Amino acid sequence: MTTKNLTILGATGTIGLNTLSVVARHPERYKLFALTANSNYQRLVEQVERYRPVYAVLADETKAAACRLLQTGTCYDTTFLYGTDALERVASDPAVDIVMAAIVGAAGLKPTLAAARAGRRVLLANKEALVMSGNLLMEAVQKNDAELLPIDSEHNAVFQALPQRPGGLAERGVSRIILTASGGPFRTWNLAEIENVTPAQAVKHPNWVMGKKISVDSATMMNKGLEVIEACWLFGAEASQVEIVIHPESIVHSMVSYRDGSVLAQMSNPDMRIPIAYGLAFPERIEAGVATLDLATIGKLNFEALDNKRFPCVELAYRAIDMGGTAATLLNAANEVAVEAFLIGELSFGQIYHAIDFVLKESVVKPVKVLQDVMVADGESRLMAQDWIKSYKRRRSSAAEGVM
Ligand code: NAD
Ligand code: MG
């Protein structure tokens, strides 16, 4: 068995920690080449002390001085690099075999693309990178003989339930992809109750422990919308072939429906170490540290239809697919801005949808030919969403003054 060198982009986040936990069980298989973080240098230094990677990267240069103070003495085996360019460097270094793309949001795009261009095995947790760049990332994978393995639990499930032979969905007898969704913390709430939920309520997911951004996305169900776009790119599916079903227990992680009426599902306890272990070792299977599924104890698995009225963000994603070109980039960027504004109390939960809807309606969609097209659309969408939020705040404060 040859040892593989691994870079973890976003090592200090939830997926990063789960990846380290799987890797720690298999020291003979995986060596840590680089660990990266945005600004949490304390956690990064702790990880360096424990795992001794060749490189550690802190993307936020304003924290470099504080990080240097902390790292002296104990981390001398590891070279520390600072700034966003270093992320691309450790994602594409000739010594790297596998890159875990687990940065949250658009910030992960460039290093993920760099890993694909360098022909690496890319484990894709950072769905926003694919949603934004679509054809560019897929082409980079193809042209450079890279591998793109989905870590998002639904797509990992679909990947596992698909026949492992080349060809499009039709050639492989597939009629539909069915993504399951837990429904998030507000699955049973009515529209009026959902409108003004707090950030603390929104980040409390019933089945998964995740970073704040994806937790809010799960609560609005924009996460499922992003996942529909992700599935279209990963599996070469039309939007009409990708369905969503609510499954509150998060045991069936997704399904593939075949021409003959068969439906194959992948099941497990909800634990991200399973898709991570699968991606790391594919096509082998390695121990992930997760208890096997005990269906008798679980007893019942439930399924229900998605209610688009209470969770309108999903339709925004289908609309973006129809619009094509930069629309998915616009959608993703506006969502990131709106979620941040919600988390700091500047936007109500229900208005997240309206901010994104506004950007999609008011923007001019352009074709995506080069990375610059994506970056320009991303920047324009952010400015538009920020303006919309500013005018929303003005409306909100003048309404409050009117009441007094
Ligand atoms: P998280 O917030 O816990 O961690 C994010 C990581 O990205 C951290 O290490 C952080 O330092 C780094 N980061 C953030 N901003 C950065 C920037 N500007 N530059 C460089 N690094 C930056 O998030 P998470 O829950 O681990 O999710 C990571 C990605 O995986 C997201 O795209 C999410 O949608 C996806 N994902 C997560 C889960 C899950 O269970 N957590 C499941 C499926 C998909
Ligand atoms: Mg998912």
Coordinates of C-alpha atoms and ligand atoms in Angstrom, one line a residue:
M1 CA 0.0 0.0 0.0
T2 CA 1.4 3.4 -1.0
T3 CA 1.0 6.3 1.4
K4 CA -1.0 9.2 0.0
N5 CA -0.2 12.8 0.7
L6 CA -3.2 14.9 1.7
T7 CA -3.9 18.6 1.8
I8 CA -7.0 19.7 3.8
L9 CA -8.3 23.0 2.7
G10 CA -10.4 24.2 5.6
A11 CA -8.8 21.9 8.2
T12 CA -10.2 23.8 11.2
G13 CA -13.9 23.5 10.1
T14 CA -16.4 20.7 10.7
I15 CA -15.5 18.7 7.6
G16 CA -11.8 19.4 8.3
L17 CA -12.1 18.0 11.8
N18 CA -14.0 14.9 10.5
T19 CA -11.3 14.3 7.9
L20 CA -8.5 14.5 10.5
S21 CA -10.4 12.0 12.6
V22 CA -10.6 9.5 9.7
V23 CA -7.0 10.1 8.7
A24 CA -5.8 9.5 12.3
R25 CA -7.2 6.0 12.1
H26 CA -5.0 5.2 9.1
P27 CA -1.6 6.6 9.6
E28 CA -0.1 4.0 7.2
R29 CA -2.3 5.2 4.4
Y30 CA -2.3 9.0 4.7
K31 CA 0.3 11.6 5.4
L32 CA -0.7 15.2 6.0
F33 CA 1.0 17.5 3.5
A34 CA -0.9 20.7 4.3
L35 CA -3.5 22.0 6.7
T36 CA -5.2 25.3 6.0
A37 CA -7.4 27.7 7.9
N38 CA -8.9 31.2 7.4
S39 CA -8.2 33.0 10.7
N40 CA -8.4 30.5 13.5
Y41 CA -4.7 30.3 14.0
Q42 CA -5.1 28.9 17.5
R43 CA -6.8 25.8 16.2
L44 CA -4.4 25.6 13.3
V45 CA -1.3 25.7 15.6
E46 CA -2.9 23.0 17.8
Q47 CA -3.5 20.8 14.7
V48 CA 0.1 21.4 13.5
E49 CA 1.5 20.3 16.9
R50 CA -0.6 17.2 16.7
Y51 CA -0.4 16.2 13.0
R52 CA 3.0 17.7 11.9
P53 CA 2.1 18.5 8.3
V54 CA 4.7 19.8 5.9
Y55 CA 2.9 23.1 5.4
A56 CA 0.3 25.1 7.4
V57 CA -1.5 27.9 5.7
L58 CA -3.3 30.8 7.3
A59 CA -5.3 32.6 4.6
D60 CA -6.0 35.8 6.7
E61 CA -2.7 37.7 6.6
T62 CA -3.9 40.1 9.3
K63 CA -3.5 37.3 11.8
A64 CA 0.0 36.3 10.7
A65 CA 1.8 38.1 13.5
A66 CA -0.3 36.6 16.2
C67 CA 0.1 33.1 14.6
R68 CA 3.9 33.5 14.5
L69 CA 4.0 34.3 18.2
L70 CA 2.0 31.1 19.0
Q71 CA 3.9 28.8 16.6
T72 CA 7.4 29.4 17.9
G73 CA 9.1 26.5 19.5
T74 CA 6.7 23.7 19.0
C75 CA 5.9 23.8 15.3
Y76 CA 9.4 23.9 13.9
D77 CA 8.9 20.9 11.5
T78 CA 6.1 22.7 9.6
T79 CA 6.5 25.6 7.3
F80 CA 3.8 28.3 7.8
L81 CA 2.6 30.2 4.8
Y82 CA 0.2 33.2 4.9
G83 CA -2.3 34.6 2.4
T84 CA -4.8 33.2 -0.1
D85 CA -2.2 32.5 -2.8
A86 CA -0.6 29.9 -0.5
L87 CA -3.9 28.0 -0.6
E88 CA -3.5 27.3 -4.3
R89 CA 0.1 26.4 -3.8
V90 CA -0.5 23.7 -1.3
A91 CA -3.5 22.4 -3.3
S92 CA -1.5 21.9 -6.4
D93 CA 2.0 21.0 -5.1
P94 CA 3.5 18.1 -7.0
A95 CA 3.9 16.1 -3.8
V96 CA 0.1 16.1 -3.1
D97 CA -2.1 13.2 -4.1
I98 CA -5.5 14.1 -2.5
V99 CA -7.0 17.5 -1.7
M100 CA -10.0 17.8 0.6
A101 CA -11.8 20.9 -0.5
A102 CA -13.6 21.9 2.7
I103 CA -13.4 25.7 2.7
V104 CA -16.9 27.2 3.0
G105 CA -18.2 29.4 0.2
A106 CA -16.7 31.1 -2.8
A107 CA -13.3 31.5 -1.0
G108 CA -12.7 27.8 -1.8
L109 CA -13.1 28.1 -5.6
K110 CA -9.5 29.1 -6.6
P111 CA -7.7 26.4 -4.6
T112 CA -10.2 23.8 -5.6
L113 CA -9.7 24.7 -9.2
A114 CA -5.9 24.7 -8.7
A115 CA -6.1 21.1 -7.4
A116 CA -8.2 20.0 -10.4
R117 CA -5.8 21.7 -12.8
A118 CA -2.9 19.9 -11.2
G119 CA -4.7 16.6 -11.8
R120 CA -5.3 15.6 -8.2
R121 CA -8.0 13.6 -6.5
V122 CA -10.3 16.3 -5.3
L123 CA -12.7 15.5 -2.5
L124 CA -15.5 18.0 -2.9
A125 CA -17.2 19.2 0.2
N126 CA -17.1 22.8 -0.9
K127 CA -20.3 22.6 -3.1
E128 CA -20.3 26.4 -3.6
A129 CA -17.1 26.1 -5.7
L130 CA -18.8 23.8 -8.2
V131 CA -22.1 25.7 -8.1
M132 CA -20.2 28.9 -9.0
S133 CA -17.9 27.6 -11.6
G134 CA -19.8 24.6 -13.1
N135 CA -18.4 23.9 -16.5
L136 CA -15.0 25.4 -15.6
L137 CA -14.3 23.0 -12.7
M138 CA -15.7 20.0 -14.6
E139 CA -13.6 20.8 -17.7
A140 CA -10.5 21.3 -15.5
V141 CA -11.1 17.8 -14.0
Q142 CA -11.5 16.2 -17.4
K143 CA -8.6 17.9 -19.2
N144 CA -6.1 17.2 -16.4
D145 CA -7.2 13.7 -15.6
A146 CA -8.2 14.8 -12.1
E147 CA -10.8 12.9 -10.0
L148 CA -13.7 14.8 -8.4
L149 CA -15.4 12.7 -5.7
P150 CA -18.4 14.1 -3.9
I151 CA -18.2 14.4 -0.1
D152 CA -21.6 16.1 0.3
S153 CA -23.5 13.1 1.8
E154 CA -26.3 13.1 -0.8
H155 CA -23.9 13.2 -3.8
N156 CA -21.7 10.6 -2.2
A157 CA -24.8 8.4 -1.8
V158 CA -25.7 8.9 -5.5
F159 CA -22.1 8.2 -6.5
Q160 CA -22.2 4.9 -4.5
A161 CA -25.6 3.9 -6.0
L162 CA -24.5 4.6 -9.6
P163 CA -22.9 1.8 -11.6
Q164 CA -19.1 2.3 -11.7
R165 CA -18.8 2.3 -15.4
P166 CA -18.4 5.2 -17.8
G167 CA -21.2 6.8 -19.7
G168 CA -24.0 9.2 -19.3
L169 CA -27.0 8.6 -17.1
A170 CA -29.2 7.3 -20.0
E171 CA -26.5 4.8 -21.0
R172 CA -26.3 3.5 -17.5
G173 CA -30.1 3.1 -17.3
V174 CA -30.7 5.9 -14.8
S175 CA -33.9 7.8 -15.0
R176 CA -33.8 10.1 -12.0
I177 CA -31.7 11.2 -9.1
I178 CA -33.6 11.6 -5.8
L179 CA -31.9 13.8 -3.2
T180 CA -33.1 13.4 0.3
A181 CA -33.4 16.4 2.6
S182 CA -33.9 16.4 6.4
G183 CA -36.1 19.5 6.1
G184 CA -33.9 21.3 8.6
P185 CA -35.0 22.7 12.0
F186 CA -38.2 24.4 10.6
R187 CA -39.6 21.5 8.7
T188 CA -42.9 21.5 10.6
W189 CA -43.2 25.3 11.2
N190 CA -45.7 27.5 9.4
L191 CA -44.7 30.4 7.2
A192 CA -45.3 33.1 9.8
E193 CA -43.3 31.2 12.4
I194 CA -40.4 30.7 10.0
E195 CA -40.3 34.4 8.9
N196 CA -38.6 35.7 12.0
V197 CA -36.6 32.9 13.5
T198 CA -33.3 33.8 15.2
P199 CA -29.8 32.8 14.0
A200 CA -29.5 30.6 17.1
Q201 CA -32.6 28.7 16.1
A202 CA -31.5 28.5 12.5
V203 CA -28.0 27.0 13.1
K204 CA -29.4 24.2 15.3
H205 CA -29.7 21.4 12.8
P206 CA -31.7 18.3 14.1
N207 CA -29.3 15.6 12.6
W208 CA -26.0 17.1 11.7
V209 CA -23.3 19.3 13.3
M210 CA -22.1 21.7 10.7
G211 CA -20.6 25.1 10.1
K212 CA -22.9 28.1 10.5
K213 CA -23.3 28.9 6.8
I214 CA -24.4 25.4 5.7
S215 CA -26.6 25.2 8.8
V216 CA -28.5 28.3 7.7
D217 CA -28.6 27.0 4.2
S218 CA -30.2 23.8 5.5
A219 CA -32.8 25.8 7.4
T220 CA -33.8 27.9 4.3
M221 CA -33.3 24.8 2.2
M222 CA -31.1 26.7 -0.1
N223 CA -28.7 24.0 0.7
K224 CA -30.9 21.6 -1.3
G225 CA -31.1 24.0 -4.1
L226 CA -27.3 24.3 -4.3
E227 CA -27.2 20.5 -4.2
V228 CA -29.5 20.2 -7.2
I229 CA -27.1 22.4 -9.1
E230 CA -24.2 20.3 -7.8
A231 CA -25.9 17.1 -8.8
C232 CA -26.5 18.4 -12.4
W233 CA -22.8 19.1 -12.9
L234 CA -21.4 16.0 -11.1
F235 CA -23.7 13.5 -12.8
G236 CA -24.5 15.2 -16.1
A237 CA -28.2 15.4 -15.2
E238 CA -30.9 17.7 -16.4
A239 CA -32.6 19.7 -13.7
S240 CA -35.8 17.8 -14.5
Q241 CA -34.1 14.5 -13.5
V242 CA -33.2 15.7 -10.1
E243 CA -35.9 15.4 -7.5
I244 CA -36.1 16.2 -3.8
V245 CA -37.8 14.2 -1.1
I246 CA -38.0 15.2 2.6
H247 CA -36.7 12.5 4.9
P248 CA -36.5 13.7 8.4
E249 CA -34.3 10.9 9.9
S250 CA -31.3 11.5 7.5
I251 CA -30.7 7.8 7.2
V252 CA -31.3 7.4 3.5
H253 CA -28.7 9.8 2.1
S254 CA -30.1 9.8 -1.5
M255 CA -31.3 7.5 -4.2
V256 CA -30.9 6.6 -7.9
S257 CA -34.0 5.6 -9.8
Y258 CA -33.4 3.2 -12.8
R259 CA -35.4 2.7 -16.0
D260 CA -36.7 -0.7 -14.9
G261 CA -38.3 0.7 -11.8
S262 CA -35.5 -0.2 -9.3
V263 CA -34.4 2.5 -6.8
L264 CA -31.0 2.1 -5.1
A265 CA -30.4 3.9 -1.9
Q266 CA -27.4 4.4 0.3
M267 CA -28.0 4.3 4.0
S268 CA -26.0 5.0 7.1
N269 CA -26.1 6.9 10.4
P270 CA -25.8 10.6 9.6
D271 CA -22.0 11.0 10.0
M272 CA -19.8 12.8 7.5
R273 CA -16.8 10.5 8.3
I274 CA -18.5 7.9 6.1
P275 CA -18.5 9.9 2.8
I276 CA -15.0 11.3 3.8
A277 CA -13.6 7.8 4.3
Y278 CA -15.2 6.7 1.0
G279 CA -13.6 9.5 -0.9
L280 CA -10.2 9.0 0.6
A281 CA -10.0 5.3 -0.1
F282 CA -12.1 4.9 -3.2
P283 CA -12.5 2.2 -4.6
E284 CA -11.5 0.6 -1.4
R285 CA -13.5 0.8 1.9
I286 CA -11.8 1.7 5.1
E287 CA -13.0 1.9 8.7
A288 CA -14.5 5.4 9.5
G289 CA -15.1 5.1 13.2
V290 CA -18.9 5.1 12.8
A291 CA -21.4 2.7 14.4
T292 CA -23.2 0.5 11.9
L293 CA -26.8 1.2 11.2
D294 CA -29.3 -0.4 13.6
L295 CA -32.6 -0.2 11.7
A296 CA -34.6 -2.1 14.3
T297 CA -33.8 0.6 16.8
I298 CA -34.5 3.4 14.3
G299 CA -37.9 1.7 13.6
K300 CA -39.4 4.0 11.0
L301 CA -38.1 5.9 8.1
N302 CA -40.4 8.7 6.9
F303 CA -40.7 10.5 3.5
E304 CA -42.7 13.5 2.5
A305 CA -43.0 16.0 -0.3
L306 CA -41.1 19.4 -0.2
D307 CA -43.3 22.4 0.4
N308 CA -42.1 25.1 -1.9
K309 CA -44.3 27.8 -0.3
R310 CA -42.6 27.5 3.0
F311 CA -39.2 26.9 1.5
P312 CA -39.1 29.0 -1.7
C313 CA -35.3 29.1 -1.9
V314 CA -35.2 25.7 -3.7
E315 CA -37.1 27.1 -6.7
L316 CA -34.6 29.9 -7.0
A317 CA -31.9 27.2 -7.7
Y318 CA -34.0 25.5 -10.3
R319 CA -34.6 29.0 -11.8
A320 CA -30.9 29.7 -11.9
I321 CA -30.3 26.4 -13.8
D322 CA -32.9 27.4 -16.4
M323 CA -31.2 30.8 -16.7
G324 CA -27.8 29.2 -17.3
G325 CA -24.5 31.1 -17.7
T326 CA -23.6 33.1 -14.6
A327 CA -27.0 32.7 -12.9
A328 CA -25.8 30.0 -10.5
T329 CA -22.8 32.2 -9.5
L330 CA -25.2 35.1 -8.9
L331 CA -27.4 32.9 -6.8
N332 CA -24.6 31.6 -4.7
A333 CA -23.0 35.0 -4.1
A334 CA -26.3 36.7 -3.1
N335 CA -27.0 33.8 -0.8
E336 CA -23.6 34.1 0.9
V337 CA -24.2 37.8 1.5
A338 CA -27.8 37.3 2.7
V339 CA -26.8 34.5 5.1
E340 CA -24.0 36.6 6.6
A341 CA -26.4 39.5 7.0
F342 CA -28.9 37.2 8.7
L343 CA -26.3 35.8 11.1
I344 CA -25.3 39.4 12.3
G345 CA -29.0 40.4 12.7
E346 CA -29.2 42.7 9.7
L347 CA -31.7 40.6 7.8
S348 CA -34.7 38.6 8.9
F349 CA -34.7 34.9 8.0
G350 CA -37.6 35.2 5.5
Q351 CA -35.9 38.0 3.7
I352 CA -32.9 35.8 2.6
Y353 CA -35.1 34.6 -0.2
H354 CA -36.1 38.1 -1.3
A355 CA -32.5 39.3 -1.4
I356 CA -31.5 36.5 -3.7
D357 CA -34.7 36.7 -5.8
F358 CA -34.0 40.4 -6.4
V359 CA -30.4 39.7 -7.6
L360 CA -31.6 37.0 -10.0
K361 CA -34.4 39.2 -11.4
E362 CA -32.2 42.3 -11.8
S363 CA -29.0 40.9 -13.1
V364 CA -27.9 40.3 -16.6
V365 CA -26.8 36.7 -17.0
K366 CA -23.7 36.2 -19.1
P367 CA -21.9 33.1 -20.5
V368 CA -19.2 31.5 -18.4
K369 CA -16.1 31.0 -20.5
V370 CA -13.2 31.8 -18.2
L371 CA -12.7 32.2 -14.5
Q372 CA -12.9 36.0 -14.8
D373 CA -16.6 35.7 -15.9
V374 CA -17.3 33.9 -12.6
M375 CA -15.4 36.4 -10.5
V376 CA -17.1 39.4 -12.1
A377 CA -20.6 37.9 -11.6
D378 CA -19.7 37.0 -8.0
G379 CA -18.6 40.6 -7.3
E380 CA -21.6 42.2 -9.0
S381 CA -24.0 39.9 -7.2
R382 CA -22.4 40.7 -3.8
L383 CA -22.7 44.5 -4.4
M384 CA -26.3 44.2 -5.5
A385 CA -27.3 42.0 -2.6
Q386 CA -25.6 44.4 -0.2
D387 CA -27.5 47.3 -1.7
W388 CA -30.7 45.5 -1.4
I389 CA -30.0 44.7 2.3
K390 CA -29.1 48.4 3.0
S391 CA -32.4 49.5 1.5
Y392 CA -34.2 46.8 3.4
K393 CA -32.7 48.1 6.7
R394 CA -33.8 51.7 5.8
R395 CA -37.3 50.4 5.1
R396 CA -37.3 48.5 8.4
S397 CA -36.1 51.5 10.5
S398 CA -38.5 54.0 8.9
A399 CA -41.3 51.5 9.5
A400 CA -40.3 51.2 13.1
E401 CA -40.1 55.0 13.5
G402 CA -43.6 55.2 11.9
V403 CA -44.9 52.9 14.6
M404 CA -43.5 55.1 17.4
Ligands
NAD1 P1 -17.0 25.4 8.7 O1 -17.5 26.8 8.8 O2 -17.1 24.5 9.9 O3 -15.5 25.4 8.2 C1 -15.0 26.2 7.1 C2 -13.5 26.1 6.9 O4 -13.2 27.0 5.9 C3 -12.7 26.5 8.1 O5 -11.5 25.7 8.2 C4 -12.3 28.0 7.8 O6 -11.1 28.3 8.4 C5 -12.2 27.9 6.3 N1 -12.5 29.2 5.6 C6 -13.6 29.9 5.8 N2 -13.5 31.1 5.1 C7 -12.3 31.0 4.5 C8 -11.6 31.9 3.6 N3 -12.1 33.1 3.3 N4 -10.4 31.6 3.1 C9 -9.8 30.4 3.5 N5 -10.4 29.5 4.3 C10 -11.6 29.8 4.8 O7 -17.8 24.7 7.5 P2 -18.1 23.2 7.2 O8 -19.4 22.8 7.8 O9 -16.9 22.4 7.5 O10 -18.3 23.2 5.6 C11 -17.3 23.3 4.7 C12 -17.8 23.0 3.3 O11 -18.3 21.7 3.2 C13 -19.0 23.9 2.9 O12 -18.9 24.3 1.6 C14 -20.2 23.1 3.2 O13 -21.3 23.4 2.4 C15 -19.7 21.7 2.8 N6 -20.4 20.6 3.5 C16 -20.4 20.5 4.9 C17 -21.1 19.5 5.5 C18 -21.0 19.3 7.0 O14 -21.6 18.3 7.5 N7 -20.4 20.2 7.7 C19 -21.8 18.6 4.7 C20 -21.8 18.7 3.3 C21 -21.1 19.7 2.7
MG2 MG -25.6 17.6 1.8

